[in-house]
Coordinates of C-alpha atoms in Angstrom, one line a residue:
Chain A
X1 CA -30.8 96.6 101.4
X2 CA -29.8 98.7 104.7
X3 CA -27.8 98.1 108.1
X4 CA -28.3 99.6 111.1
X5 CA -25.7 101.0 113.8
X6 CA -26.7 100.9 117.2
X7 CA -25.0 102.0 120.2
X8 CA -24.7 100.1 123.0
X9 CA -25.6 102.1 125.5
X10 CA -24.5 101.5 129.5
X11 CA -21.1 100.4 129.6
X12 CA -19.4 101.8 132.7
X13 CA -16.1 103.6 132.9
X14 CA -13.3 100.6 132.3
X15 CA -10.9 99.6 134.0
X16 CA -7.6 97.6 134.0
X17 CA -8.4 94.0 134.0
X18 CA -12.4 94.4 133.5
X19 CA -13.9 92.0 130.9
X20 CA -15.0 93.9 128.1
X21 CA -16.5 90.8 126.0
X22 CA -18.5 90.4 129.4
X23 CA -19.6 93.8 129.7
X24 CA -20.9 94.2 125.9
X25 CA -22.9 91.1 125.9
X26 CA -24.7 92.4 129.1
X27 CA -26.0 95.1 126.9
X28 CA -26.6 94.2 123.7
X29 CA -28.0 90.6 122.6
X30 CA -26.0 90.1 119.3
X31 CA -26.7 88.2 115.8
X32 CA -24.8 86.3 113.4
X33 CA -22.3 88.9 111.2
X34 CA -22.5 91.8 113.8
X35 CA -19.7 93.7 113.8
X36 CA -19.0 94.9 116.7
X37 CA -16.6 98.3 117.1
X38 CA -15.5 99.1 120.1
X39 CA -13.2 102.3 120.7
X40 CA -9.3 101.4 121.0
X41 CA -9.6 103.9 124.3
X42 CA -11.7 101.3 126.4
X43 CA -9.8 98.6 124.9
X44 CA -6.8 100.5 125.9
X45 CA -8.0 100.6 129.4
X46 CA -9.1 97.2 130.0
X47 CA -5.6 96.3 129.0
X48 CA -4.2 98.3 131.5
X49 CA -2.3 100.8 129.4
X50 CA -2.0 103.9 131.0
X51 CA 1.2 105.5 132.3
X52 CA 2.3 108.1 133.9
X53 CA 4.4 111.0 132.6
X54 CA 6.4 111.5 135.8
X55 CA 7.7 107.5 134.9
X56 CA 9.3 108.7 131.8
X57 CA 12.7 109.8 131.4
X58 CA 13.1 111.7 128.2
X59 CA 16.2 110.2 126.3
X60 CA 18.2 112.4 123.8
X61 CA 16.3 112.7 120.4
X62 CA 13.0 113.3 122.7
X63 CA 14.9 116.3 124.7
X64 CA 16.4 117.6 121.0
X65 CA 12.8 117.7 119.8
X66 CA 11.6 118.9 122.7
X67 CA 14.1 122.4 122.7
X68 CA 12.7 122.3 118.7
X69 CA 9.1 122.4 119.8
X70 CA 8.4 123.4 122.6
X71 CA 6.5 120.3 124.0
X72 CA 7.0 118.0 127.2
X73 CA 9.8 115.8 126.5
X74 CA 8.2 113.2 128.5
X75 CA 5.3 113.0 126.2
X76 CA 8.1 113.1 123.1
X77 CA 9.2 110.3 124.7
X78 CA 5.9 108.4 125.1
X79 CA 5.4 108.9 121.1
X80 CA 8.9 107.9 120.3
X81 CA 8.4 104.4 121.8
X82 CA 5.9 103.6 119.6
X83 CA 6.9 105.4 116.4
X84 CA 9.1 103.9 113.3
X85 CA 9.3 107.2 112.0
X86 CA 8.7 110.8 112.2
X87 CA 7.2 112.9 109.2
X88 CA 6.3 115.9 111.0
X89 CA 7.7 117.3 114.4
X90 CA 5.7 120.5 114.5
X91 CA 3.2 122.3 115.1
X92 CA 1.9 118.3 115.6
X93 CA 3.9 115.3 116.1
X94 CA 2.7 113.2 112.8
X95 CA 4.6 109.9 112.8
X96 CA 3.8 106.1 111.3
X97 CA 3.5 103.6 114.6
X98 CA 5.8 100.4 114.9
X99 CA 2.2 99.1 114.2
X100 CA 2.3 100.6 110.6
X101 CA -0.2 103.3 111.5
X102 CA 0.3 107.1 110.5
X103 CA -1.2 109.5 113.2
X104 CA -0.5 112.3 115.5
X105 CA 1.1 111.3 118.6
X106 CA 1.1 107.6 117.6
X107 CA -2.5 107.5 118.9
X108 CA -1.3 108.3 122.6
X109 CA -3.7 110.3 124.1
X110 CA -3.9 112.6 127.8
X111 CA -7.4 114.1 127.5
X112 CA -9.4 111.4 129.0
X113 CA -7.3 110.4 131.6
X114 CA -6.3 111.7 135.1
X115 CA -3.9 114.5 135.3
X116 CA -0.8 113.2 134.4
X117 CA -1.7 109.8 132.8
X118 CA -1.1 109.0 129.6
X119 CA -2.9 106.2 127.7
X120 CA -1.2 104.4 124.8
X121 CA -2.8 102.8 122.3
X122 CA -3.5 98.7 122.3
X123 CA 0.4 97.4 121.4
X124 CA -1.0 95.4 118.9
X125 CA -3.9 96.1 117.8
X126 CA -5.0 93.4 115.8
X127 CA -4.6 90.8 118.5
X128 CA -6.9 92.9 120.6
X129 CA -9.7 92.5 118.1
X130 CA -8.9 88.9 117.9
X131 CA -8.5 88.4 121.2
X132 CA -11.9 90.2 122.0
X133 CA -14.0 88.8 118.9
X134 CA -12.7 85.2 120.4
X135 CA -14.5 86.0 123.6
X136 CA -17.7 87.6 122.0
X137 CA -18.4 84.9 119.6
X138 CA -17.6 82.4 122.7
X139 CA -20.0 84.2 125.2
X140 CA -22.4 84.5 122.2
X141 CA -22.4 81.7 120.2
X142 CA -22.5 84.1 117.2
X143 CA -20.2 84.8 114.1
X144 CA -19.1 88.2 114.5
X145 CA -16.5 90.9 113.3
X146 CA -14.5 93.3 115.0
X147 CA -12.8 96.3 114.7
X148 CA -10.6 98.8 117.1
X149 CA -11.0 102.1 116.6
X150 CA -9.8 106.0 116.9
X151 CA -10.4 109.3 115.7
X152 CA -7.5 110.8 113.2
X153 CA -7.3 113.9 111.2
X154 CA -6.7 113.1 107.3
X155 CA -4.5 115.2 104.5
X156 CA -6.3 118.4 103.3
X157 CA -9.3 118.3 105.3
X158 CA -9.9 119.6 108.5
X159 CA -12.4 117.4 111.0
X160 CA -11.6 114.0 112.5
X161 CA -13.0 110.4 111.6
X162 CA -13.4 107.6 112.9
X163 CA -10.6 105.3 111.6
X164 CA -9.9 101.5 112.0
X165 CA -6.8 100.2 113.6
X166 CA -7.3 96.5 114.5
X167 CA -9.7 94.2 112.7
X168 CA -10.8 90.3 113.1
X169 CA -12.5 88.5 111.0
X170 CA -13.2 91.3 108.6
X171 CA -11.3 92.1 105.6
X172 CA -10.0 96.2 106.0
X173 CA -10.6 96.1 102.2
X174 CA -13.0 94.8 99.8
X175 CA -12.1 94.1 96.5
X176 CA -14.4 94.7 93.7
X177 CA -12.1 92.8 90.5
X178 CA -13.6 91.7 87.4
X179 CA -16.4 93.0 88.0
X180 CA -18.1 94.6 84.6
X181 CA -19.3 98.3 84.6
X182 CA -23.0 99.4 84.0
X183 CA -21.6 98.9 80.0
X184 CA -20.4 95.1 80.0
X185 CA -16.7 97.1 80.0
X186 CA -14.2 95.4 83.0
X187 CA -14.1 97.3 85.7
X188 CA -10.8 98.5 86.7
X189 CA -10.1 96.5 90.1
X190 CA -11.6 99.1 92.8
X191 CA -10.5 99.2 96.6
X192 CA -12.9 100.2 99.0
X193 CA -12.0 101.0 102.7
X194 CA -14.8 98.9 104.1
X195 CA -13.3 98.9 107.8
X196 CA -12.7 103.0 108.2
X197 CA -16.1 103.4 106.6
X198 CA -17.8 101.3 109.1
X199 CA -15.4 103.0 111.8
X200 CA -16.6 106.1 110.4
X201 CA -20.3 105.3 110.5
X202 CA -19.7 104.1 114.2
X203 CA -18.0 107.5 115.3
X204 CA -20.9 109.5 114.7
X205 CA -23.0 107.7 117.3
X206 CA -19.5 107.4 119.7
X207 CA -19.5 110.6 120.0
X208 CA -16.6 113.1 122.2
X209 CA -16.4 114.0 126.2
X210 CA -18.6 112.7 128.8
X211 CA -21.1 111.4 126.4
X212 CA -19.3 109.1 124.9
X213 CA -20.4 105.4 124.1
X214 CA -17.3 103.4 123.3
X215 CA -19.3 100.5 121.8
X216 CA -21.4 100.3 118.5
X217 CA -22.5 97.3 116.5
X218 CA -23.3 97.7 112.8
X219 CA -25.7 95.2 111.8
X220 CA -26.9 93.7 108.2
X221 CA -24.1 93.9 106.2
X222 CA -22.2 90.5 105.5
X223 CA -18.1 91.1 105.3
X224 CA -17.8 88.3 107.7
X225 CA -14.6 86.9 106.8
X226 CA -13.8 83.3 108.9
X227 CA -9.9 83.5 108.2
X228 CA -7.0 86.1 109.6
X229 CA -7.0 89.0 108.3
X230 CA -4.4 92.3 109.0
X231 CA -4.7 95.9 109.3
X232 CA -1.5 96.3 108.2
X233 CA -2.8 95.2 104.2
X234 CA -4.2 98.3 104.5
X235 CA -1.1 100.8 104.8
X236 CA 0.0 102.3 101.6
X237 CA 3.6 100.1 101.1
X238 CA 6.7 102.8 101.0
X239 CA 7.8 102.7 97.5
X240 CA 3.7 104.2 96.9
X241 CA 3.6 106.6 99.1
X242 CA 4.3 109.8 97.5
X243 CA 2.9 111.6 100.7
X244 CA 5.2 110.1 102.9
X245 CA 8.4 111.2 100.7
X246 CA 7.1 115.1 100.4
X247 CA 6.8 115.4 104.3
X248 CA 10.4 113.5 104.0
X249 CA 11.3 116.5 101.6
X250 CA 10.1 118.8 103.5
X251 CA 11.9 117.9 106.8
X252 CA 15.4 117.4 104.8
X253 CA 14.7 121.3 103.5
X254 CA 14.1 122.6 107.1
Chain B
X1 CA -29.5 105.4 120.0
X2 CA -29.1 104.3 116.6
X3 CA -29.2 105.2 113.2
X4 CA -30.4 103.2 109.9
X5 CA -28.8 103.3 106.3
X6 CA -31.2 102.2 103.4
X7 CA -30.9 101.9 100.0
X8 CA -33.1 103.5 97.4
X9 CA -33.3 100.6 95.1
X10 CA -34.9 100.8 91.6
X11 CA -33.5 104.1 91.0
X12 CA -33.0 103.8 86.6
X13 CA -30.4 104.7 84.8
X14 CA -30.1 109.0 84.9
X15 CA -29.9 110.9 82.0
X16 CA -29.7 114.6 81.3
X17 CA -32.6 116.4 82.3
X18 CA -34.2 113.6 84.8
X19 CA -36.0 115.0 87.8
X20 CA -33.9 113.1 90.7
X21 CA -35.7 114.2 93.5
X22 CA -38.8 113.0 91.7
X23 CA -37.8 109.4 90.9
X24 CA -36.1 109.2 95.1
X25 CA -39.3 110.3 96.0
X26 CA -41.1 107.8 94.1
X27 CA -39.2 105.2 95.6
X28 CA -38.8 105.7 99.1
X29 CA -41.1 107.6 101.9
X30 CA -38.7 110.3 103.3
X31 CA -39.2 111.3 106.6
X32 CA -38.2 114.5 108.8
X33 CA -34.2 114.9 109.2
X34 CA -33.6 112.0 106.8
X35 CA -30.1 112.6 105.1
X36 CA -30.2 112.1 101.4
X37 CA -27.1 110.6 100.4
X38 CA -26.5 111.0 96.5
X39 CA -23.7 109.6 94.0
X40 CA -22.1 112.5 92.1
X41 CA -22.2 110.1 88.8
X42 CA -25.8 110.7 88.8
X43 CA -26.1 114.2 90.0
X44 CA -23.4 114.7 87.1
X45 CA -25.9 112.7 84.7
X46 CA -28.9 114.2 85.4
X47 CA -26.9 117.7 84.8
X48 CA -25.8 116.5 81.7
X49 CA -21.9 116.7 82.6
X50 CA -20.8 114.5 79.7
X51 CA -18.6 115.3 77.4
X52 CA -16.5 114.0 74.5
X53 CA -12.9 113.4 74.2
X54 CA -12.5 114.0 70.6
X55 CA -14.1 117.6 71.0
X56 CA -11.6 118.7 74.0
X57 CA -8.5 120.5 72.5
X58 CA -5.4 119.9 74.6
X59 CA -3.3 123.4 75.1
X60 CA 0.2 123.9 75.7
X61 CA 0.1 122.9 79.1
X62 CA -2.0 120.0 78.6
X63 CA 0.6 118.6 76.0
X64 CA 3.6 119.1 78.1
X65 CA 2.2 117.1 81.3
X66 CA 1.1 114.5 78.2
X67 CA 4.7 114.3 77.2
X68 CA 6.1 113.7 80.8
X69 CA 3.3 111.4 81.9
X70 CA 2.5 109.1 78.8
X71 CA -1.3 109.9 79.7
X72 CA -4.2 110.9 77.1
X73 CA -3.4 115.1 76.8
X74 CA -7.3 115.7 76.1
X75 CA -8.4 113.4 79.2
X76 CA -5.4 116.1 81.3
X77 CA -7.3 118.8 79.4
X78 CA -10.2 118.3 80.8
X79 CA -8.6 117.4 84.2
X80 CA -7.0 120.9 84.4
X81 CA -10.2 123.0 83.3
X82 CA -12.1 121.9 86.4
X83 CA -8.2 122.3 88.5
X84 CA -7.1 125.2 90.6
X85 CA -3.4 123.4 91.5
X86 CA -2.1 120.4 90.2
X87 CA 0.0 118.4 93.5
X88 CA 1.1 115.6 91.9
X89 CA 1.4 114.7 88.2
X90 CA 2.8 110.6 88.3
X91 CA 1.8 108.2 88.2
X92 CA -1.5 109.9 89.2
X93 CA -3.1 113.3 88.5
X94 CA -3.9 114.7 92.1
X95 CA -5.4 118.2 91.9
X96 CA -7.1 121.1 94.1
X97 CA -10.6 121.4 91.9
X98 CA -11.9 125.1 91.9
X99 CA -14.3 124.1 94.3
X100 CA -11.2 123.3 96.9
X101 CA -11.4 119.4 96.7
X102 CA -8.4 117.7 96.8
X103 CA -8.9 114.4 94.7
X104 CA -6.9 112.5 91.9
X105 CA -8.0 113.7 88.1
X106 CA -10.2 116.4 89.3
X107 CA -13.3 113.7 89.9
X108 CA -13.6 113.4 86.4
X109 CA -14.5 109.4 85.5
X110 CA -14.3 107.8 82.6
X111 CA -15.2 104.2 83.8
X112 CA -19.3 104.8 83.5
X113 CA -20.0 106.0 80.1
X114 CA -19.6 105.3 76.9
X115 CA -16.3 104.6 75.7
X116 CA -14.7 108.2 74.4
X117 CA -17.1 110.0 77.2
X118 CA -16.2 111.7 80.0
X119 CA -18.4 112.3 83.1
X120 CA -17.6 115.3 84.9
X121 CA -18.6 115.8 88.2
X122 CA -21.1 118.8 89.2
X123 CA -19.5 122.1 88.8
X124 CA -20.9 123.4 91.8
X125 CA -21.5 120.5 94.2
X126 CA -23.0 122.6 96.8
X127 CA -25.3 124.5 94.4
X128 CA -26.1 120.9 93.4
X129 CA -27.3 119.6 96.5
X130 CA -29.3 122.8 97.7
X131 CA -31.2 122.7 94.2
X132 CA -32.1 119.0 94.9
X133 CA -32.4 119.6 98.6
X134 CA -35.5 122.3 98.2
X135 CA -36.8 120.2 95.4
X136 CA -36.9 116.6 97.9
X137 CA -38.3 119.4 100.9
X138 CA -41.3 120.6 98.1
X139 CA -42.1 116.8 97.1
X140 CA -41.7 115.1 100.6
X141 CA -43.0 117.8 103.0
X142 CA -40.5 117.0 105.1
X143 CA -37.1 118.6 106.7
X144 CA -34.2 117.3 104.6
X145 CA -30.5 117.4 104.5
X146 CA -28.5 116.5 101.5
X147 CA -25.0 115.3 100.9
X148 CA -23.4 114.4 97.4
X149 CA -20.6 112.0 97.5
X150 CA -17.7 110.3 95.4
X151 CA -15.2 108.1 96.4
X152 CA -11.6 108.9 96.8
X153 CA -8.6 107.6 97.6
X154 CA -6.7 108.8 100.6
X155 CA -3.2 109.9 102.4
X156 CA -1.1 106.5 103.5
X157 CA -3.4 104.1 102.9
X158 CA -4.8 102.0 100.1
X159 CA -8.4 101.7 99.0
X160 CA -11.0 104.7 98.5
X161 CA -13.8 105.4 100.8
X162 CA -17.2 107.6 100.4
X163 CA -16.0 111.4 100.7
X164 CA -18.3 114.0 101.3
X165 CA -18.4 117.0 98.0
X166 CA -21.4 119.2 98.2
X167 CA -23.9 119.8 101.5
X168 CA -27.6 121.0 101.9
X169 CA -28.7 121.7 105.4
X170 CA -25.8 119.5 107.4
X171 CA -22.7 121.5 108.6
X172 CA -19.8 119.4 107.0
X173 CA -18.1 119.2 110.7
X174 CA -19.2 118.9 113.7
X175 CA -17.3 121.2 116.4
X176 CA -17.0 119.6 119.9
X177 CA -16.7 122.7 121.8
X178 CA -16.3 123.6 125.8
X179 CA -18.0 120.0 126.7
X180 CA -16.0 118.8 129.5
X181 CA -14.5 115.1 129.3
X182 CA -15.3 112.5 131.6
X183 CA -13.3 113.7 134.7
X184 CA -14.9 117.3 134.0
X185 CA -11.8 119.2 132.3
X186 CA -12.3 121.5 129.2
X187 CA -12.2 119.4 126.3
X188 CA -10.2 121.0 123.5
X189 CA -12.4 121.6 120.3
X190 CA -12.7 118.6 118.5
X191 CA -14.4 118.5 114.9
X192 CA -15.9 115.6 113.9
X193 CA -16.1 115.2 110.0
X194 CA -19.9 114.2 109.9
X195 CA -20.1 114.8 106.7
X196 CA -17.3 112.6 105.4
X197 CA -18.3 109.6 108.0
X198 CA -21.9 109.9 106.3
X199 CA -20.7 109.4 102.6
X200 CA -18.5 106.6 104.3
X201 CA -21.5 104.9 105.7
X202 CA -23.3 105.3 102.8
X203 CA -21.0 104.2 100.3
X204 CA -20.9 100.9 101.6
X205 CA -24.3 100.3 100.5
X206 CA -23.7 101.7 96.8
X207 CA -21.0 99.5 95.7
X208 CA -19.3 99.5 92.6
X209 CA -19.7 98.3 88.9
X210 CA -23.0 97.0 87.8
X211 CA -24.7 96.7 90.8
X212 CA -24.4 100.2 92.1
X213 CA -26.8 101.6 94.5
X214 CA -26.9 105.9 93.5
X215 CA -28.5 107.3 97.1
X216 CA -28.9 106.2 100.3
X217 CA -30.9 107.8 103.4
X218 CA -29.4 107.9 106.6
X219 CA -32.1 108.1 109.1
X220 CA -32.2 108.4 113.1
X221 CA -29.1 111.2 113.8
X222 CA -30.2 115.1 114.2
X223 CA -27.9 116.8 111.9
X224 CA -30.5 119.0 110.1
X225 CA -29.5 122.3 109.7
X226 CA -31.1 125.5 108.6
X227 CA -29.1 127.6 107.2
X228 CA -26.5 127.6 104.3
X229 CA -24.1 125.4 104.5
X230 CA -20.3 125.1 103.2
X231 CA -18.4 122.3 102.5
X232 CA -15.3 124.5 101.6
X233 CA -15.5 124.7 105.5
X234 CA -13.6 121.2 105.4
X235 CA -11.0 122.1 103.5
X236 CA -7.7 123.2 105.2
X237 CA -6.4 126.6 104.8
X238 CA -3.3 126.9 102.2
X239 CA -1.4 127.5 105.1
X240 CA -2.1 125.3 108.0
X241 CA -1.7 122.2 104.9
X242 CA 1.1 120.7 105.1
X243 CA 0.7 117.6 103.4
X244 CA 0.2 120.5 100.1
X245 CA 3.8 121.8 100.9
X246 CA 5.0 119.0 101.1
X247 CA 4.2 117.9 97.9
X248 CA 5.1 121.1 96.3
X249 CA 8.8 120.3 97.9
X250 CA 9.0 117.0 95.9
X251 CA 7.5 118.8 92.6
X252 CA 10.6 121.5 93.0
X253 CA 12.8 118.7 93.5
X254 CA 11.8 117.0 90.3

């Protein structure tokens, strides 16, 4: 039993409007249960969301928490639109997206852009992945997976992984229920994090900088899942989240 | 550019005292800068890290946290031996081991052995892997990294993923430093958890239950490293965590 990742190597810079589906089967002949992970920056770009900070006028919670931390209110602003909540305003902006996602900065990002320029995340990132698998397995002929993805921090570690953030046809979580132990006992129903493992395994070959490669399919595995399927089933609900409440705690002490 | 991720099938079942770089070796051909990916439930066997719950004594402590939480006071027992801070008591145990990992009942397991065992995971999961590390390099020949995994649960989302706990010749992360990004400005220093991303990649080929797969080689990526090696370098300082503090909030609250 193995897989392979391979990177697929020779995709140009993107742009607004290019054809990503297009450009990836270019460069890579692909197979039947490929996933396909492609790096929510390029799909970002190809969408055509980039904006820049001079366009934003900073409303009156961004310029509050901008004269509390010091950073641009512009950018405040930028995370605010696509943030349900804060949890933590300094010395990084850690919020949970309208999306469901918790990250810094709601996954808006300046470094690879143009002075100036912001790029947001895919609004929705899901239908990106649909939207893009539809193509692939079109232009193909081939039943594929794929997933969207960035590069977080996580709690108590430092170092950043890749992390999913839109999935099709691929469950985020595999299920491993009634399944008996090495000693006939019942296994207690196990989750595992099938899509942010294989975005993990993806990052290490995406690399950071100018060497980047934004595209990497993982191939030999079979989580092929022909039905719809959300990133969101994989976002700890409220009432769980005992993480969530002590950074709640903590902002209600300071 | 790619990598592969292969299974070492046929490995038995470990007990105390079995020579595990001896039985990987007999079933698969390593090769220069292969990564050695190994379970911590068999590195934990083979170390003879089992013991029994009717010989563990609960103490005062133990019995209080029992009392609050409803759970077995000899299983907390042994949860707090191997503990340097306990964050969160309900409804699960989530501790700081001495060893600095941040993980839910201290890694110990209950779910493989026996009934009235527990498996304890190595003491010293770095000592671990460099004394199975030199042993693979002696039998192989070759230049070898190592990296002992479990699985863990993580912050805001469900389901646990492969989680790097003791390293032999890989740095846990990979720094990202003074590279320029694409439009040739200083990138900020970016560390890439290869460690973590590794034991991610692996675990989806070791599975759960019955059919589990104990070590995996990741070959193709150039992280070999020679010299010693850390993984306490992943985890955040006391003071930079702030997921910690803010758990220690809701514990004061309670």
């Amino acid at each position: 039993m193995k897989f392979e990742a391979i990177a697929v190597e020779n995709i140009p810079l993107i742009h607004a409007g290019d054809n990503l589906p297009s450009i990836i089967c270019e460069n890579i002949e692909l197979q039947d249960r490929d996933i396909v992970i492609i790096a929510s920056t390029v799909v970002a770009k190809a969408e055509g969301e980039i904006f820049r900070l001079e366009d934003i006028t900073p409303g009156k919670i961004s310029l509050e928490i901008a004269a509390r931390t010091g950073r641009d209110a512009r950018f405040i602003e930028a995370v605010l639109s696509r943030s349900g909540e804060v949890l933590v305003e300094k010395p990084f902006m850690l919020v949970t997206t309208l999306s469901g996602h918790t990250c810094v900065n709601a996954g808006i990002d300046e470094s690879n852009i143009e002075n100036g320029f912001l790029l947001y995340p895919p609004e929705n990132p899901d239908a990106s992945a649909s939207r893009l698998g539809q193509e692939l397995e079109r232009l193909s002929g081939k039943k594929l997976s794929v997933i969207i993805t960035d590069t977080n921090g996580r709690a108590f570690k430092i170092g950043q992984t890749g992390v999913a953030i839109g999935i099709y046809k691929i469950k985020p979580v595999k299920r491993w229920i009634g399944e008996k132990d090495l000693f006939g006992r019942d296994l207690e129903i196990t989750e595992e994090a099938i899509a942010d493992e294989l975005a993990g395994a993806a990052n290490l070959l995406m690399g950071e900088g100018a060497g980047g490669i934004p595209v990497v399919v993982i191939r030999g595995l079979d989580y092929y899942c022909d039905e719809e399927t959300y990133i969101k089933e994989m976002y700890r609900p409220e009432e769980l989240d005992i993480i969530k409440k002590g950074l709640r705690c903590l902002q209600k002490k300071s």
